[in-house]
Coordinates of C-alpha atoms in Angstrom, one line a residue:
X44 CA 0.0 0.0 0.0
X45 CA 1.6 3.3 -0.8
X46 CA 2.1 5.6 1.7
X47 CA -0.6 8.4 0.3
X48 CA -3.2 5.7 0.3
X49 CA -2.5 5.1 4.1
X50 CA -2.8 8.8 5.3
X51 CA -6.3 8.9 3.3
X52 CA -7.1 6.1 5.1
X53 CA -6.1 7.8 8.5
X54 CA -7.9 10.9 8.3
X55 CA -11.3 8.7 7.8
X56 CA -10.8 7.1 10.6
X57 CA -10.0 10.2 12.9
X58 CA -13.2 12.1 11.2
X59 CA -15.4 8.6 11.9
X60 CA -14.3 8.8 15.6
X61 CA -14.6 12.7 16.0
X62 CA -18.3 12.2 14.5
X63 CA -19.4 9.4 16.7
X64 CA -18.0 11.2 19.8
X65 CA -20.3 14.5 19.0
X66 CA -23.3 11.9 18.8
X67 CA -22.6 10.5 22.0
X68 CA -22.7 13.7 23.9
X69 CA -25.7 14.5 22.1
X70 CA -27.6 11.3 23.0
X71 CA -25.8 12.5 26.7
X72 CA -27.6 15.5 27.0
X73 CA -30.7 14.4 25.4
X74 CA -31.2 11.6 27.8
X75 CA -30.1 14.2 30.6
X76 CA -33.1 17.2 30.0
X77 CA -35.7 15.1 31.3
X78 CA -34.2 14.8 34.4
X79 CA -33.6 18.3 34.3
X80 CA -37.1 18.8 33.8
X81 CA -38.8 16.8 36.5
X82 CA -36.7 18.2 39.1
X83 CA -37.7 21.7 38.0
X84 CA -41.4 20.7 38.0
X85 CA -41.0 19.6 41.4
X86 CA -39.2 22.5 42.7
X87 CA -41.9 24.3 41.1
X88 CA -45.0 22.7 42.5
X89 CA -43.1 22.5 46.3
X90 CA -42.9 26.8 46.5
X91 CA -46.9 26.5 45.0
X92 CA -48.0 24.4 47.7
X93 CA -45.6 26.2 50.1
X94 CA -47.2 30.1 49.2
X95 CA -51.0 28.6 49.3
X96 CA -50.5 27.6 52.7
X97 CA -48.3 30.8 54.0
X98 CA -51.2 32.3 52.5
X99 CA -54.2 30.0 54.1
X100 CA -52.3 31.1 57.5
X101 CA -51.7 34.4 56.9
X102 CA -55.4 34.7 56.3
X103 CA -56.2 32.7 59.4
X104 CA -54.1 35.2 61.4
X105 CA -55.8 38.4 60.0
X106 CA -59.2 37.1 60.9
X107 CA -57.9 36.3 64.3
X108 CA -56.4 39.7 64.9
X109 CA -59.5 41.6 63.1
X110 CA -61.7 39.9 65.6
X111 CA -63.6 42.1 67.8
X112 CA -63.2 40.9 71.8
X113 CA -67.1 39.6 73.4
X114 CA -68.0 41.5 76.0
X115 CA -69.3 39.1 78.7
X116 CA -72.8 38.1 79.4
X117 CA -74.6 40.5 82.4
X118 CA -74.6 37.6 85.9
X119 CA -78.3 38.6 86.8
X120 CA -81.1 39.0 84.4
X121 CA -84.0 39.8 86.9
X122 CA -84.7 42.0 90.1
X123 CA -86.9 40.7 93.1
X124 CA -90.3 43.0 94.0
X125 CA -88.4 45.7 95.9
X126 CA -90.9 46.1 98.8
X127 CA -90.3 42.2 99.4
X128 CA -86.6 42.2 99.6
X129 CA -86.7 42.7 103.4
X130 CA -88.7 40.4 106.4
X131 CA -91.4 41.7 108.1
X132 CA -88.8 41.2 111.0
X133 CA -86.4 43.1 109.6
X134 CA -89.3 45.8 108.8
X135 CA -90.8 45.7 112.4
X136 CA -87.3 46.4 113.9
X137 CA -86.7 49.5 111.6
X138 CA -90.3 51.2 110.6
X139 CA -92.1 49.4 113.4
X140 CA -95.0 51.4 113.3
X141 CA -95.0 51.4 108.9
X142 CA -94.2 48.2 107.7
X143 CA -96.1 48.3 104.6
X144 CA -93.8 49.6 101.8
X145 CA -95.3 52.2 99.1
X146 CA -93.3 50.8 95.5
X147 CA -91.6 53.3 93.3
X148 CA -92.8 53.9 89.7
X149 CA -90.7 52.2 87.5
X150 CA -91.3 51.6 83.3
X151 CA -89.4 48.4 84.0
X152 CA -88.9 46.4 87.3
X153 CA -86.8 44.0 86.0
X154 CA -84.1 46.8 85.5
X155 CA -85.3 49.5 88.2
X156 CA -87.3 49.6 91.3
X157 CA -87.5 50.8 94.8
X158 CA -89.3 51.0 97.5
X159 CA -90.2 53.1 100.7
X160 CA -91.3 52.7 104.3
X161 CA -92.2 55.6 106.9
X162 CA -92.6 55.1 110.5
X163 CA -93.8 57.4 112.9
X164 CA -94.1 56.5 117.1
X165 CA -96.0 59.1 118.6
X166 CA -95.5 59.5 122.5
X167 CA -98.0 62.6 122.3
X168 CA -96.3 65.2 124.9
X169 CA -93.3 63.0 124.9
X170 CA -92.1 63.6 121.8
X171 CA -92.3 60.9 118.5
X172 CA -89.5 58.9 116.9
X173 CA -89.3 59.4 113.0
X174 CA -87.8 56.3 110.4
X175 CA -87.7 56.1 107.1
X176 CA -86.3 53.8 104.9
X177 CA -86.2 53.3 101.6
X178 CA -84.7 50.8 99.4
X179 CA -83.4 50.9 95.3
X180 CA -82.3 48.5 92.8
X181 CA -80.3 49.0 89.8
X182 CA -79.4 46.1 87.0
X183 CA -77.5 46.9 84.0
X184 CA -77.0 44.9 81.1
X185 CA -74.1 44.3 79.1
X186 CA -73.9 46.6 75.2
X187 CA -71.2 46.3 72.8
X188 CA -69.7 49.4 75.4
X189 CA -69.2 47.9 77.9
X190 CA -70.4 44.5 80.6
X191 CA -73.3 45.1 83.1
X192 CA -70.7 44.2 85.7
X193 CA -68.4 47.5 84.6
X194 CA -71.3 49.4 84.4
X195 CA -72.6 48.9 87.8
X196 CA -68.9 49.3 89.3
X197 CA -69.1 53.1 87.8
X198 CA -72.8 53.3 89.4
X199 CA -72.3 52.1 92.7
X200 CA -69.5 54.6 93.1
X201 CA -71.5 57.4 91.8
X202 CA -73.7 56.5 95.0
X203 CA -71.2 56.1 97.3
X204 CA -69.9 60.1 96.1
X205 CA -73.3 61.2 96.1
X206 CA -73.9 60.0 99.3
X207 CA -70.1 62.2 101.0
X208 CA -71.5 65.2 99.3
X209 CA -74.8 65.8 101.0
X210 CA -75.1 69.9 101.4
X211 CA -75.3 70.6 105.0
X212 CA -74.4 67.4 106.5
X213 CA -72.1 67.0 109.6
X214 CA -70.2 63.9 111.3
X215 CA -69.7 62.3 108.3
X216 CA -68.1 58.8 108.4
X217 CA -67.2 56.6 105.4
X218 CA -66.6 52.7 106.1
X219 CA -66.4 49.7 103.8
X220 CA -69.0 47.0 104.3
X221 CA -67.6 43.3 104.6
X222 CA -70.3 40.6 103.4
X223 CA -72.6 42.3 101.9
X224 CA -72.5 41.7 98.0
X225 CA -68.7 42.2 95.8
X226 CA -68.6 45.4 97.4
X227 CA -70.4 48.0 99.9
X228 CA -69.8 51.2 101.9
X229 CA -72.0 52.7 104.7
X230 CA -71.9 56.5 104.7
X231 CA -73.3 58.3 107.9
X232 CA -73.9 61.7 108.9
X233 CA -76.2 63.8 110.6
X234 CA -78.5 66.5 109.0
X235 CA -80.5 69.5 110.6
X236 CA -84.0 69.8 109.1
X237 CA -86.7 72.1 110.1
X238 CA -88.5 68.9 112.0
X239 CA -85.4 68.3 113.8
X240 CA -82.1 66.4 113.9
X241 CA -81.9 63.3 111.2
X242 CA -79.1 60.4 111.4
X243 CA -78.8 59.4 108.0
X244 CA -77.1 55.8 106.7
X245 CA -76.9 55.2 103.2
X246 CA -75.7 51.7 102.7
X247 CA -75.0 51.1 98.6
X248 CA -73.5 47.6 97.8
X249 CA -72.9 45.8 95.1
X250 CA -73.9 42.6 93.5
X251 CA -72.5 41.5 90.3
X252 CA -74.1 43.9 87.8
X253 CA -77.3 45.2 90.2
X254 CA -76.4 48.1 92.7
X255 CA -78.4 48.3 95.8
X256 CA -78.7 51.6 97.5
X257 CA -80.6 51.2 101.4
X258 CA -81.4 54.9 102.8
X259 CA -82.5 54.7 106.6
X260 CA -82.6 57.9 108.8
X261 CA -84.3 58.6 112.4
X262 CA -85.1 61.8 114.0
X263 CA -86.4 62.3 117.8
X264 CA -88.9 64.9 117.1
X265 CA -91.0 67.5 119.9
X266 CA -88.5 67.0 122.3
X267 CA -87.9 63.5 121.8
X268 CA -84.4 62.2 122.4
X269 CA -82.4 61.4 119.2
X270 CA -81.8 57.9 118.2
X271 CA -78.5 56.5 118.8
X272 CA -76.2 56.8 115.0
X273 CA -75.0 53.2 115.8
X274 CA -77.7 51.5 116.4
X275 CA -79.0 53.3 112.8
X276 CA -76.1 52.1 111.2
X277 CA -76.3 48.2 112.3
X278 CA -79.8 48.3 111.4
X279 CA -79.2 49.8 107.8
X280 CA -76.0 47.4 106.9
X281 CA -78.3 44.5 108.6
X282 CA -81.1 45.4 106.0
X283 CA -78.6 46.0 102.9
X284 CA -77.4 42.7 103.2
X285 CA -80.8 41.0 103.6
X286 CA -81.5 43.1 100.1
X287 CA -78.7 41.5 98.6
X288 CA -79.9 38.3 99.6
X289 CA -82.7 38.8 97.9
X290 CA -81.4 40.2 94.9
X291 CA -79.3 36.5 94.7
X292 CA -82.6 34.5 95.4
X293 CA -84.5 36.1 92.4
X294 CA -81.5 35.1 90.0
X295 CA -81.7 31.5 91.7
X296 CA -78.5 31.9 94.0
X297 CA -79.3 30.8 97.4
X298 CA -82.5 32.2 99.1
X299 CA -83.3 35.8 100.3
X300 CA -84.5 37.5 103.1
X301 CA -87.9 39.0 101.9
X302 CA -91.1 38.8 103.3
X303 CA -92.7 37.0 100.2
X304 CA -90.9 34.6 97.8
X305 CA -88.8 36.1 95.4
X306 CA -89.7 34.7 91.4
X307 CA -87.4 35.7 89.2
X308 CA -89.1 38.4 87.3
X309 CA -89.5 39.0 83.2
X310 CA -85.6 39.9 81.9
X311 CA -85.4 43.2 81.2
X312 CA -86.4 44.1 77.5
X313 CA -84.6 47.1 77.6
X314 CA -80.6 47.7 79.2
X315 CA -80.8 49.9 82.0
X316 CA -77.9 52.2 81.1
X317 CA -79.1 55.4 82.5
X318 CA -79.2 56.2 86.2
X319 CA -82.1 57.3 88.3
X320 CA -82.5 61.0 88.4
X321 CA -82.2 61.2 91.6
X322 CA -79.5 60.3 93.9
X323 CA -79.0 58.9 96.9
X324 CA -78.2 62.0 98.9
X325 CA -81.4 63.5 96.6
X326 CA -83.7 60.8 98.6
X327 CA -82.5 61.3 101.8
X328 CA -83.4 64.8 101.6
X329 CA -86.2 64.4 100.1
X330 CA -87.7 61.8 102.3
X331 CA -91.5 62.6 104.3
X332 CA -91.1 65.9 106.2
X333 CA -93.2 65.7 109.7
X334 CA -94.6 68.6 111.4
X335 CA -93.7 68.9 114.9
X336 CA -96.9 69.8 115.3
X337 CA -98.4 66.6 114.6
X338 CA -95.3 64.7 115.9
X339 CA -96.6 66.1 119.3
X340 CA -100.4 65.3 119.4
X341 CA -101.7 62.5 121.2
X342 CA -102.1 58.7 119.3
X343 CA -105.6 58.1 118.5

């Protein structure tokens, strides 16, 4: 074979080899891109599910954080009949000669009511002892505001400032009442009146979202002596917490002190937001006037 027959030879055989390696790393990287490809689907559909549920809980999380806060549920729904929140013992040792109550008017006793009780002793030329007592409720229900609970918090201390800023009174003492409902104060004093010299106790007290307020003043009238302030005072505090006992009994808690039994009565249709008109100190001052005159005439 001559030598220029064997170099053609050669360079076919190095452009054979040179053509089959180029088609081997074709078929390499054909066989190759499908791999490629799944793994990029994959990747893919992991950051989709990945975002949908980031974005389920960030949802979740807004409506949690939007969410308005529920204000709780008022504890009592009913009041008891106010002129049967006390015994007729209880009634006999503070108006013992006007144990039969005269009721408040009221648009709604299951949110407001009161009663009063007036007591005159006549000893004709001896003089006459004077009591009155007078008992109110309050119940407040819960709004969008605000609970019946916080609501009767703000009212009961109204009462117990209303109470320490009577105009003309004298001797005042201010004491907290243990026992008697979540809270209570007694507020004393004494008060000149054209009829003669009053001991006042105003007991209010507190029970869950109902306030009760218990006026009770004496008066020794046409030369009677004056009734001792402590004994007042026991009597009233005795009497709130009988009220409050009864305030507990209508709403099913335990039994109360009244004269008659205590049904719960019709809830309230409408909240009793707004106070009464007048305040405590307002009916203390406003309670039965006697004439001295008639104080001293002799008992029929």
């Amino acid at each position: 074979m001559s030598e220029g027959t064997m170099q053609r030879r050669a360079q076919r055989d190095d452009q054979r080899t040179k053509r089959a390696g180029g088609l081997n790393r074709l078929l390499a990287a054909t066989a190759a891109l499908p791999v490629m490809l799944i793994a990029a689907g994959c990747s893919s559909d992991s950051g989709s599910d990945g975002g949908a549920q980031k974005a389920t809980a960030d949802t979740q999380a807004g409506a949690t954080v939007s969410a308005e806060p529920t204000v709780q549920a008022a504890a009592y729904a009913s009041l008891p009949e106010a002129c049967a929140v006390l015994s007729k013992k209880t009634l006999t040792e503070l108006v013992p000669k006007g144990t039969t109550g005269k009721e408040g008017a009221s648009s709604d006793t299951a949110a407001r009511a009161s009663c009063s009780w007036s007591s005159l002793d006549n000893n004709g030329v001896k003089g006459s002892q004077f009591r009155w007592l007078n008992v109110s409720l309050l119940r407040f229900e819960s709004d969008a505001a605000s609970s019946g609970d916080q609501q009767a918090q703000e009212y009961y201390a109204k009462q117990v400032k209303g109470a320490q800023s009577v105009a003309g009174a004298t001797n005042a003492k201010t004491q907290s009442l243990a026992g008697t409902g979540d809270q209570a104060t007694t507020v004393r004093y004494d008060l000149k009146k054209k009829e003669g010299a009053f001991k006042q106790q105003t007991v209010v007290a507190r029970v869950e979202n109902v306030v009760v307020t218990l006026d009770y003043n004496g008066a020794g009238l046409a030369g009677e002596k004056a009734p001792d302030a402590d004994t007042l005072t026991k009597a009233a505090e005795k009497a709130a917490k009988e009220a409050v006992a009864s305030v507990r009994s209508a709403n099913g808690e335990g039994s109360g002190g009244g004269s008659a039994a205590n049904s719960p009565s019709p809830s309230a249709s409408k909240p009793a937001k707004s106070s009464p008109s007048a305040s405590s100190a307002a009916r203390s001052s406003a309670s039965p006037s006697v004439s001295p005159s008639a104080s001293s005439s002799k008992k029929s």
